[in-house]
Short mmCIF file of C-alpha atoms and ligand atoms in Angstrom, two decimals:
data_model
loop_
_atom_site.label_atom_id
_atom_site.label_comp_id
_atom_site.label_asym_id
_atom_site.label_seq_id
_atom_site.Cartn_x
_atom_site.Cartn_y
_atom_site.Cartn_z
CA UNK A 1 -75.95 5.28 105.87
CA UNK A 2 -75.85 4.15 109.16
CA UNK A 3 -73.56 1.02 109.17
CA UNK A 4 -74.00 -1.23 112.11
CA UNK A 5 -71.24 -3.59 112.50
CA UNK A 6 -71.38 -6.58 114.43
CA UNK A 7 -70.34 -6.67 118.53
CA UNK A 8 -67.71 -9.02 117.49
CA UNK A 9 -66.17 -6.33 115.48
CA UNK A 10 -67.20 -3.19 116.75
CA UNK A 11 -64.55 -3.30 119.76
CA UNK A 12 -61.88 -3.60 117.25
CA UNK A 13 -61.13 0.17 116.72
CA UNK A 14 -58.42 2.31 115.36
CA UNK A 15 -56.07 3.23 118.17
CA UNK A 16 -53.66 6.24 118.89
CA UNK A 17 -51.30 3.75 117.75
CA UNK A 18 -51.82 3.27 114.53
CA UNK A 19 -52.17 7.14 114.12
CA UNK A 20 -48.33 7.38 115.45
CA UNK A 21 -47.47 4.39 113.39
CA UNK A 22 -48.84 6.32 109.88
CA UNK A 23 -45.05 8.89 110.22
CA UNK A 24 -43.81 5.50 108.76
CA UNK A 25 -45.62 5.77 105.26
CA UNK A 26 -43.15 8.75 104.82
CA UNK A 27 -40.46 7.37 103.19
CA UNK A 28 -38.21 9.54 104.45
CA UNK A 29 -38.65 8.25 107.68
CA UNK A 30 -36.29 4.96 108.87
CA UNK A 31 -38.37 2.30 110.23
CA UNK A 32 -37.93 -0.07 113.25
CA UNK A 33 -41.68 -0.21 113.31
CA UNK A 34 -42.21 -3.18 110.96
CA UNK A 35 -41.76 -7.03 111.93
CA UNK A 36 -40.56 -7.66 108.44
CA UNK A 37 -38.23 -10.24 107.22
CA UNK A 38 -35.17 -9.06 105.19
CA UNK A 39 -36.24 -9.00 101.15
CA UNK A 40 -32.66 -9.82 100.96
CA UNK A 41 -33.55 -13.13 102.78
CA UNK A 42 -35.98 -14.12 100.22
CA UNK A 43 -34.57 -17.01 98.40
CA UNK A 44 -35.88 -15.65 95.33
CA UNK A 45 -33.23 -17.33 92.33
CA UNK A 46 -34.61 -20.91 93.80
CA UNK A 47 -38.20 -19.66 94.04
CA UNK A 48 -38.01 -18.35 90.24
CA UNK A 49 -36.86 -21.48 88.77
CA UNK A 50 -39.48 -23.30 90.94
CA UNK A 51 -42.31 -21.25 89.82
CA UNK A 52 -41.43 -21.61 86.15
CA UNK A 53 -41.48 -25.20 86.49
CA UNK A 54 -44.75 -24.75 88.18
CA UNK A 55 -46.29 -23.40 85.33
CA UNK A 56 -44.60 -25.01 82.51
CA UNK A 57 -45.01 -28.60 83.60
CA UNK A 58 -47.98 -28.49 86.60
CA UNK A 59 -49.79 -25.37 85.62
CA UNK A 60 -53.11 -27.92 85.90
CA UNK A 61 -52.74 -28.51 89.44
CA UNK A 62 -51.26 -24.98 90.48
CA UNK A 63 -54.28 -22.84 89.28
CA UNK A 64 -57.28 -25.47 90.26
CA UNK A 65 -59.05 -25.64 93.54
CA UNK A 66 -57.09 -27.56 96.45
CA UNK A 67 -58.13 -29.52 99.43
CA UNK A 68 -58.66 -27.72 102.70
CA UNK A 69 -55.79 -28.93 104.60
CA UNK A 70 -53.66 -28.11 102.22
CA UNK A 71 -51.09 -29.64 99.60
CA UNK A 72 -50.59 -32.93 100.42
CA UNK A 73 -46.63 -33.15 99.56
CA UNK A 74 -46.25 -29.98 101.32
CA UNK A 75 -48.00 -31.41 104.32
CA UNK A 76 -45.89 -34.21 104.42
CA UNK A 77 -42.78 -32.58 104.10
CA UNK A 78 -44.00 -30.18 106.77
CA UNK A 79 -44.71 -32.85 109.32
CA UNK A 80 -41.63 -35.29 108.68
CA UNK A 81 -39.09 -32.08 108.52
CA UNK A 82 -41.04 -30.58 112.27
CA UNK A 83 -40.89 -34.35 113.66
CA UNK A 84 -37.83 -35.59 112.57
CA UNK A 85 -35.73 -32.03 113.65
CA UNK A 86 -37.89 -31.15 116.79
CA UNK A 87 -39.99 -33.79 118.15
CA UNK A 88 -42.73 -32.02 117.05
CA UNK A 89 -45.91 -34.77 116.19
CA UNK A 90 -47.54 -37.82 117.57
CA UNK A 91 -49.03 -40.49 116.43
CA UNK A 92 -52.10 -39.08 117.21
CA UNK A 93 -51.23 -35.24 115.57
CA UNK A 94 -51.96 -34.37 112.12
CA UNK A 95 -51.00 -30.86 110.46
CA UNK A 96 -52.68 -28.54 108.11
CA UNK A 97 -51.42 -26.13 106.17
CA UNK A 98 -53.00 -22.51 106.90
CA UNK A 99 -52.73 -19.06 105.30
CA UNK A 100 -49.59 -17.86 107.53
CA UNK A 101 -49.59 -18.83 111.27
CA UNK A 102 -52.48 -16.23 111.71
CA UNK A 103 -54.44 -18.10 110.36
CA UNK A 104 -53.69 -21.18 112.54
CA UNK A 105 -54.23 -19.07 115.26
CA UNK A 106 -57.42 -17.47 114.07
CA UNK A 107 -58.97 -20.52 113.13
CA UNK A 108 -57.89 -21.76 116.45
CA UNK A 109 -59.66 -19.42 118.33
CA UNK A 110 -62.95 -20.05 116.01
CA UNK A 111 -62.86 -23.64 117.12
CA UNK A 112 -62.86 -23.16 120.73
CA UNK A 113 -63.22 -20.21 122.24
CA UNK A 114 -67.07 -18.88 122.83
CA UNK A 115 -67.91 -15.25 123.58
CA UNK A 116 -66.66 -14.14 127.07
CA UNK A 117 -64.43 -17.73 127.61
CA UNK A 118 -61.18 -16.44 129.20
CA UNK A 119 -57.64 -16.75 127.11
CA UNK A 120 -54.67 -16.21 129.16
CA UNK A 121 -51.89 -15.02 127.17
CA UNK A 122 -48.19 -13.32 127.96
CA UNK A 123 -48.12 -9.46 129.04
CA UNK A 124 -47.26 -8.10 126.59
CA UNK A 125 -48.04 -10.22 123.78
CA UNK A 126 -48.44 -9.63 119.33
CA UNK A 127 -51.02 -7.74 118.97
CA UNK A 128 -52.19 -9.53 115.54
CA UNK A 129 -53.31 -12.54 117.92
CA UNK A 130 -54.45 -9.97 120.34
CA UNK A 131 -57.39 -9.30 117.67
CA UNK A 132 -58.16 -12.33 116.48
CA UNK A 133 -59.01 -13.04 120.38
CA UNK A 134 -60.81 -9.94 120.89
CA UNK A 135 -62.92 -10.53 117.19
CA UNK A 136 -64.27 -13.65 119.17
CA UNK A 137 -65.13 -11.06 122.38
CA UNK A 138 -62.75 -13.68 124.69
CA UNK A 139 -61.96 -12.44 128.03
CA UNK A 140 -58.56 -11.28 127.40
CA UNK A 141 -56.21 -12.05 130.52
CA UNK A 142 -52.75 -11.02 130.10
CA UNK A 143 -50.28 -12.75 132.82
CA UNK A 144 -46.69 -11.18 133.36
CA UNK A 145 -43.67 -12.25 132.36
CA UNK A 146 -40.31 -11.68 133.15
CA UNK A 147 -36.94 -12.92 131.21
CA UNK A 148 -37.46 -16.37 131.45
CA UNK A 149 -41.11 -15.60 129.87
CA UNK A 150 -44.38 -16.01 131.69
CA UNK A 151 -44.61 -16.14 135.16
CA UNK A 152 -45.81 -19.68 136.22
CA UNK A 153 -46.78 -18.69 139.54
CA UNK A 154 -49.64 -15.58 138.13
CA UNK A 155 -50.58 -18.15 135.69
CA UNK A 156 -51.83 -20.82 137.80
CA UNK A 157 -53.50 -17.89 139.99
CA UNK A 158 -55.27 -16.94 136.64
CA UNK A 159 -55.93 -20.67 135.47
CA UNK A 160 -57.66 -20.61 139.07
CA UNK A 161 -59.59 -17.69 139.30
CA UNK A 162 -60.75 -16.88 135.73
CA UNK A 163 -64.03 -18.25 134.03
CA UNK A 164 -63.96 -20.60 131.74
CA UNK A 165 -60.32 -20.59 130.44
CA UNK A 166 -60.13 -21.97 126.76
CA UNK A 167 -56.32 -21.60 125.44
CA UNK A 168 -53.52 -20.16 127.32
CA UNK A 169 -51.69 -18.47 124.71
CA UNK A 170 -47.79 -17.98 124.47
CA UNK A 171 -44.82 -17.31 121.99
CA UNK A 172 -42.78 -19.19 124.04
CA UNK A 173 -39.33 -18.78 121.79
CA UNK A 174 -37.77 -15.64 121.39
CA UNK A 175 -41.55 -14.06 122.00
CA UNK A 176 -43.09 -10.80 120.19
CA UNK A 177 -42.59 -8.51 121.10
CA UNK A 178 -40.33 -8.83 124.30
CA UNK A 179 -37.88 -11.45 122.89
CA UNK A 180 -37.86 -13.25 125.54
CA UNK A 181 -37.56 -17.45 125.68
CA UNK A 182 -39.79 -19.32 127.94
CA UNK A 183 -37.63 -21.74 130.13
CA UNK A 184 -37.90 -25.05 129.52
CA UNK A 185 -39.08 -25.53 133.73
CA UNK A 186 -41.60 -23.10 132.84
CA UNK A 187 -42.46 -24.95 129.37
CA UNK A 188 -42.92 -28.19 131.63
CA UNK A 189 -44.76 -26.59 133.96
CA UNK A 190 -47.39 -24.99 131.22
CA UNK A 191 -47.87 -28.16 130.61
CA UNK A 192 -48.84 -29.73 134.45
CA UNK A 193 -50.97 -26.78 134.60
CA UNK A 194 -52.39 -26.88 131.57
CA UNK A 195 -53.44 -30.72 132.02
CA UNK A 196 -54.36 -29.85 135.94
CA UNK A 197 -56.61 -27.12 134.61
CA UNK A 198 -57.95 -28.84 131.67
CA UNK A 199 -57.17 -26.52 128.64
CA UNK A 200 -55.19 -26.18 125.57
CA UNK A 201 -51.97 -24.59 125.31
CA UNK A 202 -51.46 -22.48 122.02
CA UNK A 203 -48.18 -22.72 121.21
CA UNK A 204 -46.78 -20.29 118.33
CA UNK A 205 -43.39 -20.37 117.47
CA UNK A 206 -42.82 -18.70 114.43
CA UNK A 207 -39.55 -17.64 115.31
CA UNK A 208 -37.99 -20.43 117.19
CA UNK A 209 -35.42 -21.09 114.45
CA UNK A 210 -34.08 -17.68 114.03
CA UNK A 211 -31.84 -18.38 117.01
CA UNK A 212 -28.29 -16.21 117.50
CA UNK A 213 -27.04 -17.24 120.73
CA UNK A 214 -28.01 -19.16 124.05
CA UNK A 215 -29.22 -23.11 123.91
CA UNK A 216 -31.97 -24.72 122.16
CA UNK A 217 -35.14 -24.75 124.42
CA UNK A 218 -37.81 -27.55 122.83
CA UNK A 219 -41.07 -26.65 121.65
CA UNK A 220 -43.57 -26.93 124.19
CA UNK A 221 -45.33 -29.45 121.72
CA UNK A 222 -42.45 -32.06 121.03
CA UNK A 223 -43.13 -32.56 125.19
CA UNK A 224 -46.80 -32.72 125.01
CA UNK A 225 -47.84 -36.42 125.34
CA UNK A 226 -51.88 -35.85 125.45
CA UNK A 227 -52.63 -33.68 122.96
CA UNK A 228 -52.74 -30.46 124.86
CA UNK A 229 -50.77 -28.23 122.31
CA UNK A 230 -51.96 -26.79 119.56
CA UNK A 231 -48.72 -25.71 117.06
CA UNK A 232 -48.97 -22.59 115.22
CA UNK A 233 -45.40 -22.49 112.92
CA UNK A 234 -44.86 -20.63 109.86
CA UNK A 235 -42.78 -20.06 106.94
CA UNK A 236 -43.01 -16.27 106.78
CA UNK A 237 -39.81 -15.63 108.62
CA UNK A 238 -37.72 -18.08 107.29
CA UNK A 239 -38.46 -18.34 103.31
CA UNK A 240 -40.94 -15.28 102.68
CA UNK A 241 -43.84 -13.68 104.47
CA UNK A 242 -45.76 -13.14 101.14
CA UNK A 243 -46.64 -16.29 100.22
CA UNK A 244 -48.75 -16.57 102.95
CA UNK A 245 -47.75 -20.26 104.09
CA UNK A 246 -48.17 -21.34 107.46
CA UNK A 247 -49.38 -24.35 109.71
CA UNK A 248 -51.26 -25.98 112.58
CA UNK A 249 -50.15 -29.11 114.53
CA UNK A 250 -52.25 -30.49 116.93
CA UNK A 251 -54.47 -33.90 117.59
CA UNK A 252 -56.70 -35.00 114.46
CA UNK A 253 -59.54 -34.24 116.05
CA UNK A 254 -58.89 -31.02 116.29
CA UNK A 255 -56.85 -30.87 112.63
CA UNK A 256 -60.45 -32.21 111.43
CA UNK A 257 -62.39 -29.61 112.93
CA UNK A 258 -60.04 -27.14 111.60
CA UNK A 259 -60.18 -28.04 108.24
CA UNK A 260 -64.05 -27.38 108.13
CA UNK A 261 -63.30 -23.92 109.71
CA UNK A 262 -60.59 -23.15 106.94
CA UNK A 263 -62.70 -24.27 104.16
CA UNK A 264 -65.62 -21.75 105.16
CA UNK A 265 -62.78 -18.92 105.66
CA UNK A 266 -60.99 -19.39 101.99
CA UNK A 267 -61.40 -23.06 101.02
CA UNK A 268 -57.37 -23.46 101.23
CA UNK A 269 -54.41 -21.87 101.00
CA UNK A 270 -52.72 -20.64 97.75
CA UNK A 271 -51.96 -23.58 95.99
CA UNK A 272 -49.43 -22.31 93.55
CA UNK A 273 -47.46 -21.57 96.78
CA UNK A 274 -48.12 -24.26 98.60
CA UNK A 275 -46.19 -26.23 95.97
CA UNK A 276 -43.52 -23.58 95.96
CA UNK A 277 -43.05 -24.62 99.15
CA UNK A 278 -43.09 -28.16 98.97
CA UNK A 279 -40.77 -28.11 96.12
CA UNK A 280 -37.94 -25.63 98.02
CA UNK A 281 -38.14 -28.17 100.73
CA UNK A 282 -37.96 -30.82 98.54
CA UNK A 283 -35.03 -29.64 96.28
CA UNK A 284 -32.92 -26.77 98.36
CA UNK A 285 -31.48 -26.85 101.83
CA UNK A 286 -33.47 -24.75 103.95
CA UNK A 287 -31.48 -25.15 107.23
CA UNK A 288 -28.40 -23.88 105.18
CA UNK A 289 -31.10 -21.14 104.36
CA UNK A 290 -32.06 -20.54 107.99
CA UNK A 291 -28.47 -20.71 108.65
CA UNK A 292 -27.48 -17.49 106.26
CA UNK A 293 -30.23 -15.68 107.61
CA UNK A 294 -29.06 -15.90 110.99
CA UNK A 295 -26.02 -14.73 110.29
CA UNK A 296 -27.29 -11.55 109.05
CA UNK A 297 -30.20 -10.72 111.64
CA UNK A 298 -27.44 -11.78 114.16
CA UNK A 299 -24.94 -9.23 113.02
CA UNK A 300 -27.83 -6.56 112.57
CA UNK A 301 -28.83 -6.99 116.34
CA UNK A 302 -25.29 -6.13 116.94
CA UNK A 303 -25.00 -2.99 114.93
CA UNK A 304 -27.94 -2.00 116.50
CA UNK A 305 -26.91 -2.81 120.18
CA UNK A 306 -24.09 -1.24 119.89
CA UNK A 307 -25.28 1.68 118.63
CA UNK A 308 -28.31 2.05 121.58
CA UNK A 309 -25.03 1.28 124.20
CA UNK A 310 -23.53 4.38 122.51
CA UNK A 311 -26.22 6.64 122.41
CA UNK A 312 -28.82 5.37 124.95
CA UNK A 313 -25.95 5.42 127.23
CA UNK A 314 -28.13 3.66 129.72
CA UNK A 315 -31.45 6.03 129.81
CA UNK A 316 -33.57 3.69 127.67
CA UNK A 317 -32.45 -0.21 128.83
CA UNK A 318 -33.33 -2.97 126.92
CA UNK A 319 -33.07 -6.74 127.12
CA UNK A 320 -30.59 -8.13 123.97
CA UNK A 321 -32.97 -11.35 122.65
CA UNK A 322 -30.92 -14.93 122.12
CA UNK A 323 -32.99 -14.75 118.55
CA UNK A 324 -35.91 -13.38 116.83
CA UNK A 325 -36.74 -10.12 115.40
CA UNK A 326 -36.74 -7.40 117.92
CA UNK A 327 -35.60 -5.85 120.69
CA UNK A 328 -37.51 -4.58 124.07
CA UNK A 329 -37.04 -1.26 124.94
CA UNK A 330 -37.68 0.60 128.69
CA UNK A 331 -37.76 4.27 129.51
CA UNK A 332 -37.20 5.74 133.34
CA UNK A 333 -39.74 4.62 135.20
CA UNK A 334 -43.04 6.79 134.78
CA UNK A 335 -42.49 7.54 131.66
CA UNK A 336 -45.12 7.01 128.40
CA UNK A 337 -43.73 4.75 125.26
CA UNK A 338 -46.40 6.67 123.24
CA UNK A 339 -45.06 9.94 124.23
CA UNK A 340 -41.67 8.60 123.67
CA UNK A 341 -42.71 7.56 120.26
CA UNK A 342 -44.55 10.31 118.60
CA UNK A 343 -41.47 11.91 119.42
CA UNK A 344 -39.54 9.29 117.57
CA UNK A 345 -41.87 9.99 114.50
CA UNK A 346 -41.35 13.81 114.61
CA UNK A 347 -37.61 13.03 114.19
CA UNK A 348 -38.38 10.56 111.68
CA UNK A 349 -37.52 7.60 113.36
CA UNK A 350 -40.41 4.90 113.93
CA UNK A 351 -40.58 2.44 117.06
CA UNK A 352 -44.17 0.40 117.94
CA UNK A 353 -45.54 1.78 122.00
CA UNK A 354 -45.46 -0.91 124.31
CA UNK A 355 -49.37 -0.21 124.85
CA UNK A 356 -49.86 -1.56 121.40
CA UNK A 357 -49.03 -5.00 123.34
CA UNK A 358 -50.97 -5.30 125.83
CA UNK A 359 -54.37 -6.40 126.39
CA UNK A 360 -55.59 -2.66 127.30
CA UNK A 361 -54.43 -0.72 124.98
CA UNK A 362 -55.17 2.20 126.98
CA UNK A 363 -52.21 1.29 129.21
CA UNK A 364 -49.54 3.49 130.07
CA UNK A 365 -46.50 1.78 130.09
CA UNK A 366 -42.62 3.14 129.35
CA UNK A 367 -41.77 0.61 126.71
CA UNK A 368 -41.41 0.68 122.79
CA UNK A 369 -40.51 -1.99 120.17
CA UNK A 370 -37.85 -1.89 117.83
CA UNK A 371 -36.77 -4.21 115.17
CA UNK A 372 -33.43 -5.13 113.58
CA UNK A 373 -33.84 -7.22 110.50
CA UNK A 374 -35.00 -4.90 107.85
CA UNK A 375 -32.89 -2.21 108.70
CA UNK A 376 -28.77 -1.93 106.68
CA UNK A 377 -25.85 -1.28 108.91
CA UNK A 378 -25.98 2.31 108.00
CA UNK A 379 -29.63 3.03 108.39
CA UNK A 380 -30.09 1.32 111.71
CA UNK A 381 -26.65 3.44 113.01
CA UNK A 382 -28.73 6.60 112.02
CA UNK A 383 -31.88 5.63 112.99
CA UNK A 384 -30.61 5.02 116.78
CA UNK A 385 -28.91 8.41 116.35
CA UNK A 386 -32.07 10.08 115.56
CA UNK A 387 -33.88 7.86 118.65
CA UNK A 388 -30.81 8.88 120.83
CA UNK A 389 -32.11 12.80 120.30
CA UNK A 390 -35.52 11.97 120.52
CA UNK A 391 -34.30 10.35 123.79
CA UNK A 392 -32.82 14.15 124.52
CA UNK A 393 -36.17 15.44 124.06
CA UNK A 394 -38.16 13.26 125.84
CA UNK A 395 -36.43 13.37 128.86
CA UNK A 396 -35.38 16.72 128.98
C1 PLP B 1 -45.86 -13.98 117.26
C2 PLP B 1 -46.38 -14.05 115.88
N1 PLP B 1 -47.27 -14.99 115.56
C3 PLP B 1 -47.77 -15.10 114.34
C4 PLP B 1 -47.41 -14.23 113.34
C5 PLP B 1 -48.06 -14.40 112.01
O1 PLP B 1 -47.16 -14.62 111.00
P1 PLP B 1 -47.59 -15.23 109.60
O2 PLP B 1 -49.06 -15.18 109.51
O3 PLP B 1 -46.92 -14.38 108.59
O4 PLP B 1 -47.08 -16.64 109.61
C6 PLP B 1 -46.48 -13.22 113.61
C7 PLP B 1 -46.10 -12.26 112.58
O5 PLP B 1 -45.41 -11.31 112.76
C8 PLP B 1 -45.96 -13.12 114.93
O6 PLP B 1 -45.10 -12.18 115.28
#
């Protein structure tokens, strides 16, 4: 049969990535591949006491259809905790709840972004947004960043000179997969240009409360006055990634049209854990949560630094995050991140190629991915061992 899929889809392909990315379904192999929370971070006694009062005393609500924009106690618990703690919400916001934050993001693109409009997001940038952009066939413009995030300057130059820009896109706090924090100048700037220009600034933060040192830097959103910023935030990182809960602040209007978009995707999100949700927020302390996790993903960042000081010894550099999941890795100038890592995966250690973030994929560039928070102690010291000799290799 000769299956024709549609142009929308038919430029999403499997890459050379995802072949070099396959070593880590061997289970012999240690990991750093993954963006996956801790299981250990799961707050699963809470959620199992929850769920059996679910279905011994709400069963009847739990496994019937929803509305759209989700539970409404979770939404409101949502939108008071975001407001009250980070300024996040106007008068003239509203929230829905989505399946994850890729969904908000997803659905985001659906509502405004037409085939060939331009979105302008961070080189490099999470690749799982990266598709949803490039499933809409947007012009894809990635603008660089350095430390402090993305560069103001190349993004006004790009606002200026590229067609029909819908959404500048950015993970402004503690960003996958570089780690990096946009300053809260630049954050203020985003905003001038982003009203000078006339577009919408999508803002996902899905890390932003994972933070392990530095200051706080304020959503971009808790400064937006006009209704410019569209809020992706999620619960995956800081209760579970399974349960699929996530949501989208921005002006009711654009809420509204949202909700129409979500109900032809899957009509809502899983309302048994929806009201999981709702009820952990409702019942346990999830900052004291947030707060335990921290601690841990802080101390594994450590381990792991320490063990890339001791056996990078300087020939792979990185930049150490302020929070977040992962670390940003360079080789000697020249080199390939792909090479690097199929190397890594032939020594059974896994890291994700830099090329995997950026908007050509094709890209040679001599940086890799790793991540701390799944790892033990133990495993991430001998996975960096094993990294250290692929190092060896590579650049012998
Ligand atoms: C930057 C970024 N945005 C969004 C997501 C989507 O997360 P979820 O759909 O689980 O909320 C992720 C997941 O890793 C991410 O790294």
């Amino acid at each position: 049969m000769n299956l024709q899929f549609s142009h929308r889809i038919s430029s999403l392909q499997p890459s050379a990535i995802r072949e070099i990315l396959k070593v880590t379904q061997d289970p012999s192999v240690i990991s750093f591949a993954a963006g996956n929370p801790s299981p250990e971070t799961f707050p699963v006694a809470d959620m199992s006491k929850i769920a059996e009062d679910i279905f011994t005393n709400h069963s009847a609500t739990a496994l019937q259809y929803g509305v759209s924009e989700g539970y409404a106690p979770l939404r409101e618990l949502t939108f008071n905790r975001i407001k009250t703690k980070y300024g996040i919400g106007k008068d003239f916001d509203d929230l829905i709840i989505t399946s994850g934050g890729q969904q908000a993001i997803e659905l985001a693109t659906k509502l405004l972004v037409n085939e060939g409009d331009t979105i302008l997001c961070e080189s490099p940038s999470f690749v799982g947004s990266l598709n949803a952009f490039r499933s809409y066939k947007a012009n894809l413009v990635g603008v660089p960043m350095d430390r402090d995030g993305m560069d103001m300057n190349a993004l006004e130059e790009a606002l200026k000179t590229q067609p029909n820009v819908k959404l500048i896109y950015t993970i402004p706090t503690f960003q996958n997969p570089s780690g990096c924090t946009l300053s809260i100048e630049r954050r203020r700037r985003m905003l001038e240009l982003a009203e000078q220009y006339d577009v919408l600034i999508l803002e996902d933060n899905p890390y932003f409360e994972l933070r392990y040192s530095g200051e706080y830097v304020p959503p971009i959103k808790s400064m937006d006055e006009n209704g410019r910023v569209i809020y992706a935030g999620s619960y995956s990182k800081v209760l579970s990634p399974g349960i699929r809960v996530g949501f989208a602040c921005a002006h009711r209007n654009i809420i509204s049209k949202m909700t129409v978009c979500k109900q032809v995707s899957d009509v809502h999100t899983n309302l048994f854990f929806q009201m999981l949700c709702a009820k952990y927020l409702e019942t346990c302390d999830i900052d004291a949560h947030i707060e335990t996790i921290r601690k841990l993903y802080s101390h594994r960042m450590n381990v792991m630094t320490d063990a890339m000081d001791a056996g990078f010894a300087g020939r792979a550099t990185y930049i150490k995050p302020d929070g977040g999941l992962f670390i940003w890795c360079t080789l000697p100038e020249g080199s390939n991140g792909m090479d690097f890592c199929r190397i890594c995966g032939n020594m059974k250690v896994a890291a994700v190629p830099g090329a995997s973030f950026s908007v050509d994929e094709s890209e040679i560039v001599p940086t890799f991915r790793l991540n701390f928070s799944l790892a033990d102690d133990d495993t991430i010291r001998r996975g960096i061992a094993l990294m250290s000799q692929a190092l060896d290799e590579y650049l012998k």
